[in-house]
Amino acid sequence: MKIFRLILLILHLGLLFLLTGVLLNAYIPPKIFPWFNLLSLGFPILIAGYVLLTFFWILSWKKRAFVFMFLGLFFLNPVKRWINYSSESNETANLKIVTFNIKGGTFGKEEIQEYINAQKADLVFIQEYGAGDLELENLTGKNTIPINSLYTNYKIVSRKNLFENLFNGDITAQCEQIDLEIKGKTYRVINVHLESFGVVKSMVKLNGNSGEDETKVKNVIKRLIPTFKSHQEQVQIIRESIDSSPYPVIVAGDFNSVPNSYEYYKTSEGLKDAFYEVGRGSGTSFHDYKYPLRIDYIFTSESIKPVSYQVDSSVHLSDHFPVIATFKID
């Protein structure tokens, strides 16, 4: 029994070490050490293992349980970025936003239009819009860049393709900066689609053959690491747009990055994560794999107050769930 507990203790310490590595994404970019970013993908498994082992020590009446419980407090905020149970806001919302990667409308463009129309949103951020514009009631949109489109009836002051000079040859990386006049005040909105990893289910589905499975894992990692490094460049451009903005900022879209990743930490600096502030339940927005992947976000300046946040998991019109949030603006 002592040997068994020693093995569990070593395992628990190992999980603590790996979880600490996830937190280092806030400080160490992928071009310096991409493996911390890789760990962020495994955060749900790592934290679940950590919690289970902590309960084991509690039930075993071991003093080390108190140490692991105390150290576990450092991971409360990272957990809230995946699963959250915020109390209801007392604010009255006057701005509604939908962000939705529609996968080119392959699940049914008319159904997507009907769903979005029913939301009666003020701003609709679309990623992977595919061929042809959506026909939305009371909203207009103009596609000036591939993949992304913004629909609104607010006055457009200016718009700019932020990734115009990004010469990585990957058209899946798209980002548009649009300055809008909303209720007599100018806001900068940024519609984001960071570079895709190009990973499909067949590439990550293991079949029990050790040789084939090892090859699959290596091939996936070969795709992940370079994309992490490309994301660093893309996020830096977005960051420059945020930092130079003379207006309050709304950043939304598909980041192809999970919470506690470098992309998340860097983009959210000085901004509010609407899910973290007012979200409830799971933030998982990409459902094509049977694994919790939250990769769609809405970040706002401090002056924009989140009121409600919903990942509508009842809707299967894409491999992403639509994200719907309301805000109070002055």
Short mmCIF file of C-alpha atoms in Angstrom, two decimals:
data_model
loop_
_atom_site.label_atom_id
_atom_site.label_comp_id
_atom_site.label_asym_id
_atom_site.label_seq_id
_atom_site.Cartn_x
_atom_site.Cartn_y
_atom_site.Cartn_z
CA MET A 1 0.00 0.00 0.00
CA LYS A 2 2.88 2.38 0.75
CA ILE A 3 4.33 1.80 -2.70
CA PHE A 4 0.92 2.45 -4.28
CA ARG A 5 0.58 5.72 -2.38
CA LEU A 6 4.11 6.72 -3.32
CA ILE A 7 3.28 6.17 -6.99
CA LEU A 8 0.13 8.29 -6.61
CA LEU A 9 2.10 11.02 -4.85
CA ILE A 10 4.63 11.14 -7.68
CA LEU A 11 1.77 11.22 -10.19
CA HIS A 12 0.08 14.05 -8.27
CA LEU A 13 3.29 16.07 -8.17
CA GLY A 14 3.71 15.44 -11.90
CA LEU A 15 0.22 16.79 -12.58
CA LEU A 16 0.99 19.84 -10.45
CA PHE A 17 4.14 20.42 -12.48
CA LEU A 18 2.28 20.15 -15.79
CA LEU A 19 -0.54 22.42 -14.63
CA THR A 20 2.03 25.02 -13.60
CA GLY A 21 3.42 24.75 -17.13
CA VAL A 22 -0.02 25.70 -18.48
CA LEU A 23 0.03 28.90 -16.41
CA LEU A 24 3.39 29.83 -17.92
CA ASN A 25 1.65 30.45 -21.25
CA ALA A 26 0.90 33.90 -19.86
CA TYR A 27 4.63 34.69 -19.97
CA ILE A 28 6.38 32.39 -22.45
CA PRO A 29 5.41 32.65 -26.15
CA PRO A 30 5.31 29.60 -28.46
CA LYS A 31 8.36 30.69 -30.45
CA ILE A 32 10.42 30.32 -27.28
CA PHE A 33 8.79 27.16 -25.89
CA PRO A 34 5.66 25.85 -27.67
CA TRP A 35 5.18 22.83 -25.38
CA PHE A 36 3.46 24.89 -22.68
CA ASN A 37 0.82 25.81 -25.27
CA LEU A 38 0.43 22.13 -26.08
CA LEU A 39 -0.26 21.48 -22.40
CA SER A 40 -3.19 23.93 -22.48
CA LEU A 41 -5.04 21.48 -24.74
CA GLY A 42 -4.78 18.83 -22.04
CA PHE A 43 -5.83 21.12 -19.18
CA PRO A 44 -9.26 19.48 -18.61
CA ILE A 45 -7.65 16.05 -18.21
CA LEU A 46 -4.82 17.37 -16.04
CA ILE A 47 -7.09 19.26 -13.66
CA ALA A 48 -9.56 16.36 -13.45
CA GLY A 49 -6.71 14.03 -12.45
CA TYR A 50 -5.44 16.56 -9.93
CA VAL A 51 -8.86 16.91 -8.29
CA LEU A 52 -9.43 13.14 -8.12
CA LEU A 53 -6.07 12.56 -6.45
CA THR A 54 -6.75 15.37 -4.00
CA PHE A 55 -10.00 13.67 -2.99
CA PHE A 56 -8.07 10.42 -2.60
CA TRP A 57 -5.74 12.04 -0.07
CA ILE A 58 -8.72 13.59 1.75
CA LEU A 59 -10.44 10.20 2.03
CA SER A 60 -7.14 8.64 3.14
CA TRP A 61 -6.86 11.24 5.93
CA LYS A 62 -3.43 12.35 4.74
CA LYS A 63 -2.08 15.79 5.71
CA ARG A 64 -0.75 16.24 2.19
CA ALA A 65 -4.41 16.71 1.13
CA PHE A 66 -4.34 20.20 2.66
CA VAL A 67 -1.20 21.07 0.70
CA PHE A 68 -2.72 19.96 -2.60
CA MET A 69 -6.00 21.71 -1.75
CA PHE A 70 -4.15 24.97 -1.12
CA LEU A 71 -2.08 24.67 -4.30
CA GLY A 72 -5.24 23.84 -6.22
CA LEU A 73 -6.56 27.33 -5.47
CA PHE A 74 -4.10 28.69 -8.04
CA PHE A 75 -6.07 26.87 -10.74
CA LEU A 76 -9.55 28.20 -9.89
CA ASN A 77 -9.39 31.00 -12.46
CA PRO A 78 -8.05 28.69 -15.21
CA VAL A 79 -10.94 26.31 -14.48
CA LYS A 80 -13.47 29.17 -14.66
CA ARG A 81 -12.33 29.85 -18.20
CA TRP A 82 -13.64 26.37 -19.15
CA ILE A 83 -16.55 25.87 -16.74
CA ASN A 84 -18.17 28.78 -14.94
CA TYR A 85 -21.11 29.43 -12.65
CA SER A 86 -21.47 33.18 -12.40
CA SER A 87 -24.37 34.83 -10.64
CA GLU A 88 -26.93 36.74 -12.69
CA SER A 89 -26.06 40.32 -13.56
CA ASN A 90 -28.41 43.08 -12.45
CA GLU A 91 -27.46 45.29 -15.37
CA THR A 92 -29.87 45.98 -18.25
CA ALA A 93 -28.35 45.04 -21.60
CA ASN A 94 -28.53 47.32 -24.63
CA LEU A 95 -26.17 45.51 -27.00
CA LYS A 96 -26.48 41.92 -28.22
CA ILE A 97 -23.69 40.06 -30.01
CA VAL A 98 -23.59 36.73 -31.81
CA THR A 99 -20.34 35.13 -32.97
CA PHE A 100 -20.64 31.96 -35.03
CA ASN A 101 -18.30 29.91 -37.20
CA ILE A 102 -20.84 28.51 -39.69
CA LYS A 103 -18.45 26.12 -41.51
CA GLY A 104 -19.32 27.54 -44.90
CA GLY A 105 -23.02 26.95 -44.34
CA THR A 106 -22.60 23.26 -45.16
CA PHE A 107 -25.11 22.29 -42.46
CA GLY A 108 -27.79 24.45 -44.09
CA LYS A 109 -27.44 28.14 -44.85
CA GLU A 110 -31.17 28.87 -44.70
CA GLU A 111 -31.42 27.29 -41.26
CA ILE A 112 -28.43 29.35 -40.11
CA GLN A 113 -30.10 32.53 -41.38
CA GLU A 114 -33.34 31.67 -39.58
CA TYR A 115 -31.49 31.00 -36.35
CA ILE A 116 -29.48 34.22 -36.45
CA ASN A 117 -32.56 36.26 -37.40
CA ALA A 118 -34.35 34.87 -34.35
CA GLN A 119 -31.59 36.22 -32.09
CA LYS A 120 -32.26 39.85 -33.11
CA ALA A 121 -28.63 40.75 -32.44
CA ASP A 122 -26.98 44.12 -33.00
CA LEU A 123 -23.65 42.67 -34.10
CA VAL A 124 -23.16 39.31 -35.80
CA PHE A 125 -19.61 38.06 -36.22
CA ILE A 126 -19.41 35.29 -38.81
CA GLN A 127 -16.39 33.11 -39.53
CA GLU A 128 -16.07 30.69 -42.47
CA TYR A 129 -19.09 32.23 -44.16
CA GLY A 130 -18.53 30.33 -47.44
CA ALA A 131 -19.93 31.36 -50.80
CA GLY A 132 -22.53 34.12 -50.87
CA ASP A 133 -23.71 36.51 -48.18
CA LEU A 134 -26.24 35.69 -45.51
CA GLU A 135 -29.60 37.41 -45.86
CA LEU A 136 -30.29 38.68 -42.38
CA GLU A 137 -33.30 40.72 -41.30
CA ASN A 138 -32.53 44.32 -40.34
CA LEU A 139 -28.77 43.70 -40.66
CA THR A 140 -26.38 44.28 -43.51
CA GLY A 141 -22.95 42.81 -44.10
CA LYS A 142 -20.17 43.31 -46.56
CA ASN A 143 -17.44 40.74 -47.05
CA THR A 144 -14.21 42.62 -47.66
CA ILE A 145 -11.96 39.71 -46.64
CA PRO A 146 -12.22 35.93 -47.11
CA ILE A 147 -13.79 33.82 -44.35
CA ASN A 148 -14.95 36.59 -41.96
CA SER A 149 -17.98 38.86 -42.17
CA LEU A 150 -19.65 41.33 -39.81
CA TYR A 151 -23.37 42.06 -39.96
CA THR A 152 -24.81 45.17 -38.32
CA ASN A 153 -26.91 48.22 -39.00
CA TYR A 154 -24.61 50.56 -37.14
CA LYS A 155 -22.62 53.05 -39.18
CA ILE A 156 -19.21 51.81 -40.31
CA VAL A 157 -16.59 54.51 -39.84
CA SER A 158 -13.65 52.53 -41.22
CA ARG A 159 -12.52 48.96 -41.81
CA LYS A 160 -9.14 47.33 -42.24
CA ASN A 161 -7.79 43.87 -43.01
CA LEU A 162 -5.35 43.35 -40.14
CA PHE A 163 -3.72 40.28 -41.71
CA GLU A 164 -3.27 41.83 -45.16
CA ASN A 165 0.51 41.75 -44.88
CA LEU A 166 0.70 38.37 -43.17
CA PHE A 167 2.61 36.28 -45.67
CA ASN A 168 2.23 32.82 -44.22
CA GLY A 169 0.28 31.57 -47.20
CA ASP A 170 -2.63 30.33 -45.07
CA ILE A 171 -5.96 31.82 -46.04
CA THR A 172 -7.61 30.45 -42.88
CA ALA A 173 -5.93 33.23 -40.90
CA GLN A 174 -8.25 36.24 -41.27
CA CYS A 175 -8.96 39.24 -39.10
CA GLU A 176 -10.83 42.47 -39.77
CA GLN A 177 -10.80 45.67 -37.72
CA ILE A 178 -13.99 47.72 -38.05
CA ASP A 179 -14.68 51.02 -36.31
CA LEU A 180 -18.42 51.44 -35.73
CA GLU A 181 -20.58 54.27 -34.49
CA ILE A 182 -22.87 52.70 -31.88
CA LYS A 183 -25.41 54.86 -30.07
CA GLY A 184 -23.44 58.02 -30.81
CA LYS A 185 -20.07 56.61 -29.72
CA THR A 186 -17.31 54.95 -31.73
CA TYR A 187 -16.22 51.40 -30.92
CA ARG A 188 -13.55 49.22 -32.49
CA VAL A 189 -14.71 45.69 -33.24
CA ILE A 190 -12.30 42.99 -34.37
CA ASN A 191 -13.59 39.86 -36.10
CA VAL A 192 -11.05 37.06 -35.62
CA HIS A 193 -10.30 33.72 -37.23
CA LEU A 194 -6.83 32.56 -36.29
CA GLU A 195 -5.09 30.03 -38.50
CA SER A 196 -6.65 26.57 -38.46
CA PHE A 197 -4.63 23.53 -37.47
CA GLY A 198 -5.94 21.44 -40.34
CA VAL A 199 -6.67 18.52 -38.01
CA VAL A 200 -9.69 16.32 -38.72
CA LYS A 201 -11.23 13.55 -36.61
CA SER A 202 -9.62 10.73 -38.57
CA MET A 203 -6.20 12.17 -37.73
CA VAL A 204 -6.73 12.01 -33.97
CA LYS A 205 -8.83 8.84 -33.71
CA LEU A 206 -6.62 6.10 -32.28
CA ASN A 207 -7.35 2.49 -33.27
CA GLY A 208 -5.27 0.54 -30.76
CA ASN A 209 -2.43 -0.20 -33.14
CA SER A 210 0.60 1.17 -31.26
CA GLY A 211 2.63 1.86 -34.38
CA GLU A 212 -0.15 3.64 -36.27
CA ASP A 213 -1.28 5.52 -33.17
CA GLU A 214 2.24 6.77 -32.48
CA THR A 215 2.52 8.00 -36.07
CA LYS A 216 -0.83 9.80 -35.76
CA VAL A 217 0.22 11.55 -32.55
CA LYS A 218 3.52 12.67 -34.10
CA ASN A 219 1.76 13.96 -37.22
CA VAL A 220 -0.74 15.96 -35.15
CA ILE A 221 2.05 17.51 -33.06
CA LYS A 222 3.89 18.43 -36.27
CA ARG A 223 0.81 20.45 -37.25
CA LEU A 224 0.19 21.98 -33.83
CA ILE A 225 3.65 23.38 -33.07
CA PRO A 226 4.11 25.48 -36.26
CA THR A 227 0.53 26.76 -35.97
CA PHE A 228 1.13 27.87 -32.37
CA LYS A 229 4.08 29.92 -33.64
CA SER A 230 1.96 31.41 -36.44
CA HIS A 231 -0.70 32.29 -33.90
CA GLN A 232 1.87 34.25 -31.95
CA GLU A 233 2.43 36.53 -34.96
CA GLN A 234 -1.30 36.87 -35.60
CA VAL A 235 -2.13 37.68 -31.98
CA GLN A 236 0.61 40.29 -31.91
CA ILE A 237 -1.08 42.10 -34.82
CA ILE A 238 -4.44 41.96 -33.03
CA ARG A 239 -2.77 43.19 -29.85
CA GLU A 240 -1.35 46.21 -31.68
CA SER A 241 -4.83 47.08 -32.96
CA ILE A 242 -6.26 46.83 -29.43
CA ASP A 243 -3.47 48.83 -27.80
CA SER A 244 -3.56 51.60 -30.42
CA SER A 245 -7.34 51.95 -30.39
CA PRO A 246 -8.66 55.31 -29.23
CA TYR A 247 -12.04 53.63 -28.75
CA PRO A 248 -13.47 50.86 -26.54
CA VAL A 249 -12.83 47.47 -28.12
CA ILE A 250 -14.89 44.34 -28.82
CA VAL A 251 -12.88 41.33 -30.01
CA ALA A 252 -14.81 38.22 -31.05
CA GLY A 253 -14.50 35.14 -33.17
CA ASP A 254 -12.85 31.77 -33.62
CA PHE A 255 -9.38 31.77 -32.09
CA ASN A 256 -8.62 28.10 -32.70
CA SER A 257 -7.09 28.23 -29.22
CA VAL A 258 -8.25 27.01 -25.84
CA PRO A 259 -8.39 28.94 -22.55
CA ASN A 260 -5.08 29.29 -20.72
CA SER A 261 -3.19 29.16 -24.02
CA TYR A 262 -0.73 31.84 -25.04
CA GLU A 263 -3.29 33.16 -27.55
CA TYR A 264 -5.90 33.50 -24.81
CA TYR A 265 -3.64 35.23 -22.30
CA LYS A 266 -2.13 37.63 -24.85
CA THR A 267 -5.42 38.64 -26.46
CA SER A 268 -7.30 39.08 -23.19
CA GLU A 269 -4.73 41.38 -21.54
CA GLY A 270 -6.66 44.39 -20.21
CA LEU A 271 -9.96 43.03 -21.59
CA LYS A 272 -12.93 41.20 -20.10
CA ASP A 273 -13.71 37.64 -21.13
CA ALA A 274 -17.51 37.71 -21.27
CA PHE A 275 -17.79 34.01 -20.41
CA TYR A 276 -15.52 34.39 -17.39
CA GLU A 277 -17.54 37.39 -16.20
CA VAL A 278 -21.12 36.14 -16.62
CA GLY A 279 -21.03 32.69 -18.24
CA ARG A 280 -22.66 29.60 -16.78
CA GLY A 281 -21.90 25.93 -17.34
CA SER A 282 -19.48 24.72 -19.98
CA GLY A 283 -17.84 27.14 -22.39
CA THR A 284 -17.21 24.40 -24.98
CA SER A 285 -17.95 25.86 -28.39
CA PHE A 286 -16.38 23.34 -30.79
CA HIS A 287 -18.22 20.02 -30.62
CA ASP A 288 -16.82 17.99 -33.50
CA TYR A 289 -14.66 15.98 -31.08
CA LYS A 290 -15.85 14.37 -27.86
CA TYR A 291 -13.58 16.64 -25.88
CA PRO A 292 -14.16 20.03 -24.21
CA LEU A 293 -12.81 22.64 -26.63
CA ARG A 294 -13.66 26.26 -26.02
CA ILE A 295 -12.18 28.20 -28.94
CA ASP A 296 -14.80 30.92 -29.63
CA TYR A 297 -14.62 34.06 -27.50
CA ILE A 298 -15.93 37.56 -26.93
CA PHE A 299 -13.53 39.98 -25.21
CA THR A 300 -14.40 43.59 -24.42
CA SER A 301 -12.87 46.71 -22.93
CA GLU A 302 -13.46 47.38 -19.24
CA SER A 303 -16.08 50.04 -20.02
CA ILE A 304 -18.32 47.48 -21.76
CA LYS A 305 -20.17 45.46 -19.12
CA PRO A 306 -21.12 41.83 -19.91
CA VAL A 307 -24.67 40.99 -18.82
CA SER A 308 -25.27 37.47 -20.16
CA TYR A 309 -23.38 34.79 -22.09
CA GLN A 310 -24.64 31.61 -23.71
CA VAL A 311 -23.05 28.87 -25.75
CA ASP A 312 -26.13 27.49 -27.51
CA SER A 313 -25.38 23.77 -27.47
CA SER A 314 -28.91 22.97 -28.66
CA VAL A 315 -28.00 24.13 -32.16
CA HIS A 316 -26.15 21.83 -34.55
CA LEU A 317 -25.79 24.02 -37.63
CA SER A 318 -22.01 23.82 -37.72
CA ASP A 319 -19.13 22.06 -35.99
CA HIS A 320 -19.18 25.11 -33.69
CA PHE A 321 -21.96 26.18 -31.36
CA PRO A 322 -23.10 29.80 -31.71
CA VAL A 323 -22.04 32.11 -28.88
CA ILE A 324 -24.56 34.75 -27.80
CA ALA A 325 -23.82 37.52 -25.32
CA THR A 326 -25.41 40.76 -24.17
CA PHE A 327 -23.71 43.86 -22.84
CA LYS A 328 -24.42 47.25 -21.34
CA ILE A 329 -22.71 50.18 -23.03
CA ASP A 330 -22.98 53.85 -22.13
#
